[in-house]
Amino acid sequence: MSCSGCTTEHLEKIRQNSFNAKANKDLKEKLSVDKIINLKRGGCFVNTAAGPVQFGMPPETVKDHMTMGCEVPTHYILPTNRFHKRLGINVAEFEFPAYFNFFLRKKQINLICTKEAEEAIRIVFQETLIGPKEHPVKKTLIYISYSSSLQTSSIILMTNQPSLISLKKDLILLLIL
Amino acid sequence: MKPSELVTIDHLIRFTIFDEDGKTLLKTTNLI
């Protein structure tokens, strides 16, 4: 989901609403407030000895870091609710941070999440990166007819949309063998 | 990673899995 067309006010509203208030309060209590850096499109990050650690992954979060001139994090904490139902945005948009880090920086990202979230992410990433593990192949019925007078044969492939292919006699025999 | 090797999720993402309360580390995956 793209935020390219959002206004500044809309982005600010998304940023404020994308926070889990309790988690944000807990985080602020444990850390000095000035160390938490809020991102324009939502989420926030903290610079640590292990590098920046980001909480929440709204769409296009990589752009926020690039425009701020900050290092794009490799450590991400996923919110418990990965989809903000009211705003209709995914707040666990891990794909582009993963691609950016892997293809440009040759690094893995570290997603800090629950077991349930890991399983969901593996299913989604399998589909987006590689494609489905298996997909049904519909049966194809082949009808062969041979016309001795015309010395031609026809193969009718019955698939979703039936098609007719005319072939020479010897090619038909080759197919039968 | 070899040039011919297919990129999988394990190349791109490492998971650090905590339990629901976020206090107990359960496992860390894919330390490639």
PDB file of N, CA and C in Angstrom, chain A residues 75 80 94 98-99 102-103 107-116 118 121-122 125 129-130, chain B residues 1 6-20 26-32:
ATOM      1  N   HIS A  75      17.189  -4.104  12.351  1.00  0.00           N
ATOM      2  CA  HIS A  75      16.406  -4.732  13.423  1.00  0.00           C
ATOM      3  C   HIS A  75      15.033  -4.073  13.484  1.00  0.00           C
ATOM      4  N   THR A  80       2.102  -6.139  17.592  1.00  0.00           N
ATOM      5  CA  THR A  80       1.255  -7.324  17.783  1.00  0.00           C
ATOM      6  C   THR A  80       0.179  -7.391  16.694  1.00  0.00           C
ATOM      7  N   PHE A  94       7.353  -5.541   5.757  1.00  0.00           N
ATOM      8  CA  PHE A  94       8.756  -5.966   5.883  1.00  0.00           C
ATOM      9  C   PHE A  94       9.458  -6.123   4.538  1.00  0.00           C
ATOM     10  N   ALA A  98      13.504  -5.472   3.700  1.00  0.00           N
ATOM     11  CA  ALA A  98      14.259  -6.714   3.465  1.00  0.00           C
ATOM     12  C   ALA A  98      15.009  -6.644   2.138  1.00  0.00           C
ATOM     13  N   TYR A  99      14.337  -6.195   1.095  1.00  0.00           N
ATOM     14  CA  TYR A  99      14.986  -6.091  -0.215  1.00  0.00           C
ATOM     15  C   TYR A  99      16.113  -5.048  -0.197  1.00  0.00           C
ATOM     16  N   PHE A 102      19.051  -6.466   1.729  1.00  0.00           N
ATOM     17  CA  PHE A 102      19.686  -7.617   1.089  1.00  0.00           C
ATOM     18  C   PHE A 102      20.373  -7.236  -0.229  1.00  0.00           C
ATOM     19  N   PHE A 103      19.639  -6.557  -1.098  1.00  0.00           N
ATOM     20  CA  PHE A 103      20.186  -6.309  -2.433  1.00  0.00           C
ATOM     21  C   PHE A 103      21.150  -5.124  -2.472  1.00  0.00           C
ATOM     22  N   LYS A 107      22.806  -7.395   3.502  1.00  0.00           N
ATOM     23  CA  LYS A 107      22.540  -7.713   4.905  1.00  0.00           C
ATOM     24  C   LYS A 107      21.179  -8.377   5.053  1.00  0.00           C
ATOM     25  N   GLN A 108      21.071  -9.180   6.105  1.00  0.00           N
ATOM     26  CA  GLN A 108      19.777  -9.743   6.482  1.00  0.00           C
ATOM     27  C   GLN A 108      19.084  -8.758   7.412  1.00  0.00           C
ATOM     28  N   ILE A 109      17.754  -8.721   7.369  1.00  0.00           N
ATOM     29  CA  ILE A 109      17.072  -7.958   8.413  1.00  0.00           C
ATOM     30  C   ILE A 109      16.692  -8.926   9.530  1.00  0.00           C
ATOM     31  N   ASN A 110      16.542  -8.378  10.693  1.00  0.00           N
ATOM     32  CA  ASN A 110      16.183  -9.170  11.861  1.00  0.00           C
ATOM     33  C   ASN A 110      14.792  -8.747  12.304  1.00  0.00           C
ATOM     34  N   LEU A 111      13.828  -9.638  12.125  1.00  0.00           N
ATOM     35  CA  LEU A 111      12.461  -9.331  12.548  1.00  0.00           C
ATOM     36  C   LEU A 111      12.229  -9.912  13.938  1.00  0.00           C
ATOM     37  N   ILE A 112      11.885  -9.051  14.858  1.00  0.00           N
ATOM     38  CA  ILE A 112      11.641  -9.482  16.229  1.00  0.00           C
ATOM     39  C   ILE A 112      10.128  -9.585  16.391  1.00  0.00           C
ATOM     40  N   CYS A 113       9.643 -10.804  16.555  1.00  0.00           N
ATOM     41  CA  CYS A 113       8.198 -11.027  16.504  1.00  0.00           C
ATOM     42  C   CYS A 113       7.825 -12.282  17.279  1.00  0.00           C
ATOM     43  N   THR A 114       6.550 -12.628  17.209  1.00  0.00           N
ATOM     44  CA  THR A 114       6.082 -13.858  17.860  1.00  0.00           C
ATOM     45  C   THR A 114       6.128 -15.007  16.849  1.00  0.00           C
ATOM     46  N   LYS A 115       5.938 -16.214  17.359  1.00  0.00           N
ATOM     47  CA  LYS A 115       5.938 -17.404  16.502  1.00  0.00           C
ATOM     48  C   LYS A 115       4.830 -17.310  15.445  1.00  0.00           C
ATOM     49  N   GLU A 116       3.684 -16.824  15.874  1.00  0.00           N
ATOM     50  CA  GLU A 116       2.536 -16.691  14.960  1.00  0.00           C
ATOM     51  C   GLU A 116       2.875 -15.726  13.808  1.00  0.00           C
ATOM     52  N   GLU A 118       5.853 -15.005  12.689  1.00  0.00           N
ATOM     53  CA  GLU A 118       6.870 -15.618  11.815  1.00  0.00           C
ATOM     54  C   GLU A 118       6.205 -16.520  10.771  1.00  0.00           C
ATOM     55  N   ILE A 121       4.432 -14.457   8.157  1.00  0.00           N
ATOM     56  CA  ILE A 121       5.383 -13.779   7.264  1.00  0.00           C
ATOM     57  C   ILE A 121       5.998 -14.762   6.276  1.00  0.00           C
ATOM     58  N   ARG A 122       6.297 -15.955   6.739  1.00  0.00           N
ATOM     59  CA  ARG A 122       6.858 -16.968   5.831  1.00  0.00           C
ATOM     60  C   ARG A 122       5.874 -17.298   4.705  1.00  0.00           C
ATOM     61  N   PHE A 125       5.751 -14.200   2.339  1.00  0.00           N
ATOM     62  CA  PHE A 125       6.996 -14.004   1.600  1.00  0.00           C
ATOM     63  C   PHE A 125       7.216 -15.104   0.559  1.00  0.00           C
ATOM     64  N   LEU A 129       7.907 -13.586  -3.044  1.00  0.00           N
ATOM     65  CA  LEU A 129       9.284 -13.723  -3.543  1.00  0.00           C
ATOM     66  C   LEU A 129       9.426 -14.858  -4.549  1.00  0.00           C
ATOM     67  N   ILE A 130       8.924 -16.015  -4.214  1.00  0.00           N
ATOM     68  CA  ILE A 130       9.126 -17.205  -5.048  1.00  0.00           C
ATOM     69  C   ILE A 130       7.864 -17.561  -5.842  1.00  0.00           C
TER      70      ILE A 130
ATOM     71  N   MET B   1      26.876 -16.784  -0.239  1.00  0.00           N
ATOM     72  CA  MET B   1      25.841 -17.180  -1.192  1.00  0.00           C
ATOM     73  C   MET B   1      26.412 -17.237  -2.601  1.00  0.00           C
ATOM     74  N   LEU B   6      19.366 -19.864  -5.404  1.00  0.00           N
ATOM     75  CA  LEU B   6      18.058 -19.195  -5.386  1.00  0.00           C
ATOM     76  C   LEU B   6      17.884 -18.435  -4.073  1.00  0.00           C
ATOM     77  N   VAL B   7      17.448 -17.195  -4.198  1.00  0.00           N
ATOM     78  CA  VAL B   7      17.219 -16.386  -2.998  1.00  0.00           C
ATOM     79  C   VAL B   7      15.952 -16.874  -2.310  1.00  0.00           C
ATOM     80  N   THR B   8      16.068 -17.153  -1.041  1.00  0.00           N
ATOM     81  CA  THR B   8      14.902 -17.590  -0.268  1.00  0.00           C
ATOM     82  C   THR B   8      14.687 -16.614   0.884  1.00  0.00           C
ATOM     83  N   ILE B   9      13.619 -16.817   1.582  1.00  0.00           N
ATOM     84  CA  ILE B   9      13.297 -15.972   2.735  1.00  0.00           C
ATOM     85  C   ILE B   9      14.415 -16.025   3.782  1.00  0.00           C
ATOM     86  N   ASP B  10      15.071 -17.184   3.902  1.00  0.00           N
ATOM     87  CA  ASP B  10      16.122 -17.337   4.900  1.00  0.00           C
ATOM     88  C   ASP B  10      17.362 -16.495   4.593  1.00  0.00           C
ATOM     89  N   HIS B  11      17.541 -16.136   3.326  1.00  0.00           N
ATOM     90  CA  HIS B  11      18.650 -15.246   2.986  1.00  0.00           C
ATOM     91  C   HIS B  11      18.341 -13.804   3.377  1.00  0.00           C
ATOM     92  N   LEU B  12      17.083 -13.448   3.317  1.00  0.00           N
ATOM     93  CA  LEU B  12      16.695 -12.053   3.519  1.00  0.00           C
ATOM     94  C   LEU B  12      16.342 -11.715   4.959  1.00  0.00           C
ATOM     95  N   ILE B  13      15.759 -12.697   5.653  1.00  0.00           N
ATOM     96  CA  ILE B  13      15.200 -12.380   6.969  1.00  0.00           C
ATOM     97  C   ILE B  13      15.682 -13.367   8.030  1.00  0.00           C
ATOM     98  N   ARG B  14      16.067 -12.814   9.151  1.00  0.00           N
ATOM     99  CA  ARG B  14      16.362 -13.610  10.346  1.00  0.00           C
ATOM    100  C   ARG B  14      15.258 -13.287  11.348  1.00  0.00           C
ATOM    101  N   PHE B  15      14.731 -14.308  11.969  1.00  0.00           N
ATOM    102  CA  PHE B  15      13.649 -14.096  12.935  1.00  0.00           C
ATOM    103  C   PHE B  15      14.178 -14.256  14.349  1.00  0.00           C
ATOM    104  N   THR B  16      13.844 -13.292  15.185  1.00  0.00           N
ATOM    105  CA  THR B  16      14.097 -13.427  16.622  1.00  0.00           C
ATOM    106  C   THR B  16      12.723 -13.544  17.263  1.00  0.00           C
ATOM    107  N   ILE B  17      12.436 -14.724  17.757  1.00  0.00           N
ATOM    108  CA  ILE B  17      11.055 -15.012  18.169  1.00  0.00           C
ATOM    109  C   ILE B  17      10.921 -14.983  19.689  1.00  0.00           C
ATOM    110  N   PHE B  18      10.016 -14.154  20.119  1.00  0.00           N
ATOM    111  CA  PHE B  18       9.691 -14.047  21.538  1.00  0.00           C
ATOM    112  C   PHE B  18       8.302 -14.631  21.769  1.00  0.00           C
ATOM    113  N   ASP B  19       8.004 -14.934  23.036  1.00  0.00           N
ATOM    114  CA  ASP B  19       6.649 -15.383  23.344  1.00  0.00           C
ATOM    115  C   ASP B  19       5.713 -14.177  23.371  1.00  0.00           C
ATOM    116  N   GLU B  20       4.438 -14.439  23.655  1.00  0.00           N
ATOM    117  CA  GLU B  20       3.419 -13.382  23.524  1.00  0.00           C
ATOM    118  C   GLU B  20       3.676 -12.181  24.429  1.00  0.00           C
ATOM    119  N   LEU B  26      12.399 -17.211  22.487  1.00  0.00           N
ATOM    120  CA  LEU B  26      12.154 -18.617  22.159  1.00  0.00           C
ATOM    121  C   LEU B  26      13.233 -19.166  21.227  1.00  0.00           C
ATOM    122  N   LYS B  27      13.508 -18.445  20.162  1.00  0.00           N
ATOM    123  CA  LYS B  27      14.579 -18.912  19.264  1.00  0.00           C
ATOM    124  C   LYS B  27      14.994 -17.802  18.292  1.00  0.00           C
ATOM    125  N   THR B  28      16.166 -17.994  17.728  1.00  0.00           N
ATOM    126  CA  THR B  28      16.650 -17.114  16.666  1.00  0.00           C
ATOM    127  C   THR B  28      16.947 -17.987  15.467  1.00  0.00           C
ATOM    128  N   THR B  29      16.454 -17.577  14.317  1.00  0.00           N
ATOM    129  CA  THR B  29      16.600 -18.430  13.130  1.00  0.00           C
ATOM    130  C   THR B  29      17.608 -17.846  12.152  1.00  0.00           C
ATOM    131  N   ASN B  30      18.054 -18.719  11.255  1.00  0.00           N
ATOM    132  CA  ASN B  30      18.756 -18.305  10.016  1.00  0.00           C
ATOM    133  C   ASN B  30      19.987 -17.432  10.224  1.00  0.00           C
ATOM    134  N   LEU B  31      20.869 -17.853  11.035  1.00  0.00           N
ATOM    135  CA  LEU B  31      22.122 -17.111  11.158  1.00  0.00           C
ATOM    136  C   LEU B  31      23.049 -17.553  10.034  1.00  0.00           C
ATOM    137  N   ILE B  32      22.839 -16.944   8.865  1.00  0.00           N
ATOM    138  CA  ILE B  32      23.630 -17.339   7.676  1.00  0.00           C
ATOM    139  C   ILE B  32      24.932 -16.555   7.669  1.00  0.00           C
TER     140      ILE B  32
END
